[in-house]
N, CA and C atoms as an extended XYZ file, in Angstrom:
225
Properties=species:S:1:pos:R:3:atomname:S:1:resname:S:1:resid:I:1 pbc="F F F"
N         1.440       16.110       -3.425 N   MET     1
C         2.263       16.906       -4.536 CA  MET     1
C         1.302       18.411       -4.851 C   MET     1
N         2.033       19.438       -4.845 N   GLU     2
C         1.314       20.701       -4.684 CA  GLU     2
C         1.088       21.104       -6.081 C   GLU     2
N         0.078       21.698       -6.610 N   GLY     3
C        -0.571       21.548       -8.135 CA  GLY     3
C        -0.957       20.477       -8.394 C   GLY     3
N        -1.235       19.408       -8.111 N   CYS     4
C        -1.330       18.074       -8.963 CA  CYS     4
C        -2.390       17.495       -8.397 C   CYS     4
N        -3.517       17.215       -9.046 N   TRP     5
C        -4.749       16.425       -8.974 CA  TRP     5
C        -4.800       14.938       -9.680 C   TRP     5
N        -5.535       14.031       -9.578 N   ILE     6
C        -6.058       13.205      -10.386 CA  ILE     6
C        -7.655       13.344      -10.280 C   ILE     6
N        -8.198       13.481      -12.110 N   VAL     7
C        -9.378       12.874      -12.326 CA  VAL     7
C        -9.639       12.402      -13.458 C   VAL     7
N       -10.545       11.713      -13.643 N   ASN     8
C       -10.781       10.632      -14.658 CA  ASN     8
C       -11.541       11.556      -15.974 C   ASN     8
N       -10.449       11.397      -16.950 N   LEU     9
C       -11.288       11.955      -17.977 CA  LEU     9
C       -11.282       11.057      -19.566 C   LEU     9
N       -11.286       10.074      -19.200 N   SER    10
C       -11.439        8.739      -19.753 CA  SER    10
C       -12.120        8.936      -20.982 C   SER    10
N       -13.240        9.466      -21.262 N   LYS    11
C       -14.168        9.966      -22.381 CA  LYS    11
C       -13.755       11.054      -23.008 C   LYS    11
N       -13.193       11.951      -22.213 N   GLN    12
C       -12.957       13.471      -22.931 CA  GLN    12
C       -11.401       12.958      -23.702 C   GLN    12
N       -10.733       12.016      -23.106 N   VAL    13
C        -9.350       11.775      -23.743 CA  VAL    13
C        -9.607       10.977      -25.230 C   VAL    13
N       -10.567       10.008      -25.121 N   ALA    14
C       -10.803        8.650      -26.180 CA  ALA    14
C       -10.872        9.520      -27.592 C   ALA    14
N       -11.638       10.940      -27.285 N   ALA    15
C       -12.078       11.385      -28.163 CA  ALA    15
C       -11.232       13.020      -28.807 C   ALA    15
N       -10.340       12.838      -28.344 N   LEU    16
C        -9.367       14.110      -28.637 CA  LEU    16
C        -8.677       13.809      -29.660 C   LEU    16
N        -8.313       14.562      -30.612 N   SER    17
C        -7.295       14.379      -31.641 CA  SER    17
C        -5.880       14.452      -31.283 C   SER    17
N        -5.376       13.495      -31.055 N   TRP    18
C        -3.697       13.003      -30.747 CA  TRP    18
C        -2.729       13.055      -31.929 C   TRP    18
N        -1.347       14.015      -31.554 N   ARG    19
C        -0.634       14.277      -32.467 CA  ARG    19
C         0.783       13.687      -32.339 C   ARG    19
N         1.572       13.139      -33.546 N   LYS    20
C         2.508       12.994      -32.670 CA  LYS    20
C         4.019       13.565      -33.710 C   LYS    20
N         5.148       13.677      -33.053 N   GLY    21
C         6.148       14.813      -34.025 CA  GLY    21
C         6.216       14.339      -35.359 C   GLY    21
N         6.809       15.318      -36.254 N   SER    22
C         6.792       14.990      -37.766 CA  SER    22
C         7.705       14.019      -38.088 C   SER    22
N         8.567       14.120      -36.812 N   GLN    23
C         9.744       13.362      -37.065 CA  GLN    23
C         9.926       11.911      -36.124 C   GLN    23
N         8.836       11.802      -35.627 N   SER    24
C         8.795       10.360      -34.662 CA  SER    24
C         8.613        9.248      -35.402 C   SER    24
N         9.215        8.077      -34.525 N   GLN    25
C         9.763        6.543      -35.541 CA  GLN    25
C         8.387        5.898      -35.623 C   GLN    25
N         8.138        5.321      -36.548 N   THR    26
C         6.838        4.428      -36.703 CA  THR    26
C         6.260        3.459      -35.967 C   THR    26
N         7.457        3.246      -35.177 N   ASN    27
C         7.074        1.873      -34.397 CA  ASN    27
C         6.809        2.486      -33.000 C   ASN    27
N         5.934        3.883      -32.799 N   ASP    28
C         5.698        3.997      -31.333 CA  ASP    28
C         6.170        4.419      -30.425 C   ASP    28
N         7.309        4.936      -30.399 N   GLU    29
C         8.406        5.287      -29.598 CA  GLU    29
C         8.763        6.715      -29.389 C   GLU    29
N         7.440        7.379      -28.974 N   CYS    30
C         7.493        8.728      -29.314 CA  CYS    30
C         6.332        9.077      -28.045 C   CYS    30
N         5.880       10.505      -27.766 N   VAL    31
C         4.791       10.781      -26.873 CA  VAL    31
C         3.973       11.500      -27.758 C   VAL    31
N         2.700       11.490      -27.518 N   GLU    32
C         1.377       12.377      -28.236 CA  GLU    32
C         0.990       13.191      -27.903 C   GLU    32
N         0.247       14.402      -27.679 N   VAL    33
C        -0.029       15.354      -27.466 CA  VAL    33
C        -1.414       15.768      -28.136 C   VAL    33
N        -2.322       16.470      -27.530 N   ALA    34
C        -3.698       16.829      -27.818 CA  ALA    34
C        -3.726       17.831      -26.604 C   ALA    34
N        -4.922       18.930      -27.139 N   ALA    35
C        -5.498       20.041      -26.431 CA  ALA    35
C        -6.785       19.668      -25.774 C   ALA    35
N        -6.574       19.922      -24.554 N   LEU    36
C        -8.055       19.993      -23.813 CA  LEU    36
C        -8.099       21.281      -23.428 C   LEU    36
N        -9.092       22.334      -23.841 N   GLY    37
C        -9.461       23.405      -22.880 CA  GLY    37
C        -8.194       23.972      -22.820 C   GLY    37
N        -7.766       24.632      -21.670 N   PRO    38
C        -6.677       25.385      -21.442 CA  PRO    38
C        -5.377       24.288      -21.571 C   PRO    38
N        -5.571       23.181      -21.637 N   SER    39
C        -4.279       22.141      -21.104 CA  SER    39
C        -3.561       21.623      -22.143 C   SER    39
N        -2.675       21.169      -22.657 N   VAL    40
C        -1.719       20.419      -23.767 CA  VAL    40
C        -1.755       18.942      -22.367 C   VAL    40
N        -2.437       17.705      -23.444 N   LEU    41
C        -1.949       16.725      -22.462 CA  LEU    41
C        -0.988       15.910      -23.613 C   LEU    41
N        -0.128       15.229      -22.744 N   VAL    42
C         0.867       14.201      -23.176 CA  VAL    42
C         0.549       13.074      -23.080 C   VAL    42
N         0.955       12.080      -23.561 N   ARG    43
C         0.327       10.354      -23.370 CA  ARG    43
C         2.055       10.101      -23.934 C   ARG    43
N         2.084        8.668      -23.684 N   ASP    44
C         3.146        7.646      -24.092 CA  ASP    44
C         2.548        7.115      -25.281 C   ASP    44
N         2.909        7.051      -26.411 N   SER    45
C         2.276        6.371      -27.761 CA  SER    45
C         1.935        4.503      -27.426 C   SER    45
N         3.335        4.392      -26.781 N   ARG    46
C         3.179        2.755      -26.734 CA  ARG    46
C         2.247        2.129      -25.842 C   ARG    46
N         1.806        3.176      -24.954 N   ASP    47
C         0.627        2.202      -23.814 CA  ASP    47
C        -0.415        4.006      -23.530 C   ASP    47
N        -1.447        3.845      -24.475 N   THR    48
C        -1.965        5.011      -24.184 CA  THR    48
C        -3.051        5.110      -23.413 C   THR    48
N        -3.219        3.489      -22.858 N   ALA    49
C        -4.105        3.551      -21.733 CA  ALA    49
C        -3.227        3.642      -20.351 C   ALA    49
N        -2.435        4.298      -20.094 N   ALA    50
C        -1.695        4.480      -18.725 CA  ALA    50
C        -1.951        5.803      -18.304 C   ALA    50
N        -2.334        6.681      -18.948 N   GLY    51
C        -2.609        7.944      -18.499 CA  GLY    51
C        -1.909        8.781      -19.204 C   GLY    51
N        -2.415       10.243      -18.707 N   VAL    52
C        -1.981       11.598      -19.491 CA  VAL    52
C        -1.678       12.488      -18.110 C   VAL    52
N        -0.428       13.462      -19.020 N   LEU    53
C        -0.254       14.670      -18.039 CA  LEU    53
C        -0.765       15.414      -18.852 C   LEU    53
N        -1.102       16.194      -17.657 N   ALA    54
C        -1.900       17.619      -18.205 CA  ALA    54
C        -1.360       18.659      -17.903 C   ALA    54
N        -0.671       19.553      -18.433 N   LEU    55
C         0.184       20.649      -18.402 CA  LEU    55
C        -0.668       22.119      -19.141 C   LEU    55
N        -0.740       23.307      -18.163 N   ASP    56
C        -0.813       24.279      -18.648 CA  ASP    56
C         0.207       24.928      -19.645 C   ASP    56
N        -0.075       26.281      -20.073 N   SER    57
C         0.490       26.672      -21.209 CA  SER    57
C         1.933       27.040      -20.767 C   SER    57
N         2.096       27.530      -19.463 N   ALA    58
C         3.199       27.936      -18.904 CA  ALA    58
C         4.402       26.524      -18.718 C   ALA    58
N         3.670       25.396      -17.934 N   GLN    59
C         4.236       24.182      -18.048 CA  GLN    59
C         4.662       23.729      -19.456 C   GLN    59
N         3.863       23.865      -20.024 N   TRP    60
C         3.921       23.268      -21.924 CA  TRP    60
C         5.284       23.899      -22.257 C   TRP    60
N         5.486       24.951      -22.232 N   ASN    61
C         6.170       26.146      -22.932 CA  ASN    61
C         7.587       25.548      -21.869 C   ASN    61
N         8.049       25.377      -20.698 N   ALA    62
C         9.102       24.845      -20.036 CA  ALA    62
C         9.493       23.673      -20.657 C   ALA    62
N         8.554       22.812      -20.676 N   LEU    63
C         8.648       21.457      -21.199 CA  LEU    63
C         9.763       21.744      -22.522 C   LEU    63
N         9.074       22.128      -23.771 N   VAL    64
C         9.515       22.568      -24.607 CA  VAL    64
C        10.727       22.939      -24.686 C   VAL    64
N        11.202       23.623      -24.027 N   SER    65
C        12.491       24.577      -23.794 CA  SER    65
C        13.574       23.896      -23.284 C   SER    65
N        13.187       22.956      -22.197 N   ALA    66
C        14.149       22.288      -21.745 CA  ALA    66
C        14.538       20.830      -22.633 C   ALA    66
N        13.437       20.524      -23.300 N   ILE    67
C        13.846       19.511      -24.282 CA  ILE    67
C        14.626       19.906      -25.564 C   ILE    67
N        14.407       21.079      -25.959 N   GLN    68
C        15.069       21.867      -27.183 CA  GLN    68
C        16.495       22.238      -26.861 C   GLN    68
N        16.589       22.462      -25.591 N   SER    69
C        18.316       23.051      -24.759 CA  SER    69
C        18.860       22.279      -24.772 C   SER    69
N        18.389       20.688      -24.744 N   GLY    70
C        19.036       19.780      -24.305 CA  GLY    70
C        19.006       19.503      -22.689 C   GLY    70
N        18.550       20.236      -21.994 N   GLU    71
C        18.379       19.992      -20.838 CA  GLU    71
C        17.703       18.490      -20.313 C   GLU    71
N        16.985       18.126      -21.141 N   LEU    72
C        16.534       16.823      -20.541 CA  LEU    72
C        17.165       15.677      -21.543 C   LEU    72
N        17.420       14.351      -21.088 N   ASP    73
C        18.022       13.389      -22.051 CA  ASP    73
C        16.424       12.518      -22.392 C   ASP    73
N        16.280       12.871      -23.477 N   CYS    74
C        15.326       12.492      -24.076 CA  CYS    74
C        15.133       11.222      -25.236 C   CYS    74
N        16.494       10.436      -24.828 N   ARG    75
C        16.686        8.943      -25.719 CA  ARG    75
C        16.836        8.371      -24.727 C   ARG    75
């Protein structure tokens, strides 16, 4: 895949301050986000050990815009 690579950031990821949306459910059915340098990391709150998706600012903005516009089915 162009522009994709796998790196082991487990120590850095464990130490990050992860946040959930203010309207997220208390039963962990949401994603969490954290900042790491210039990247926004996204992970599944139900399985935090499954890995993270690292997005640059343009990718993060595109994802947020797609969600807000209803382009993605998030339910």
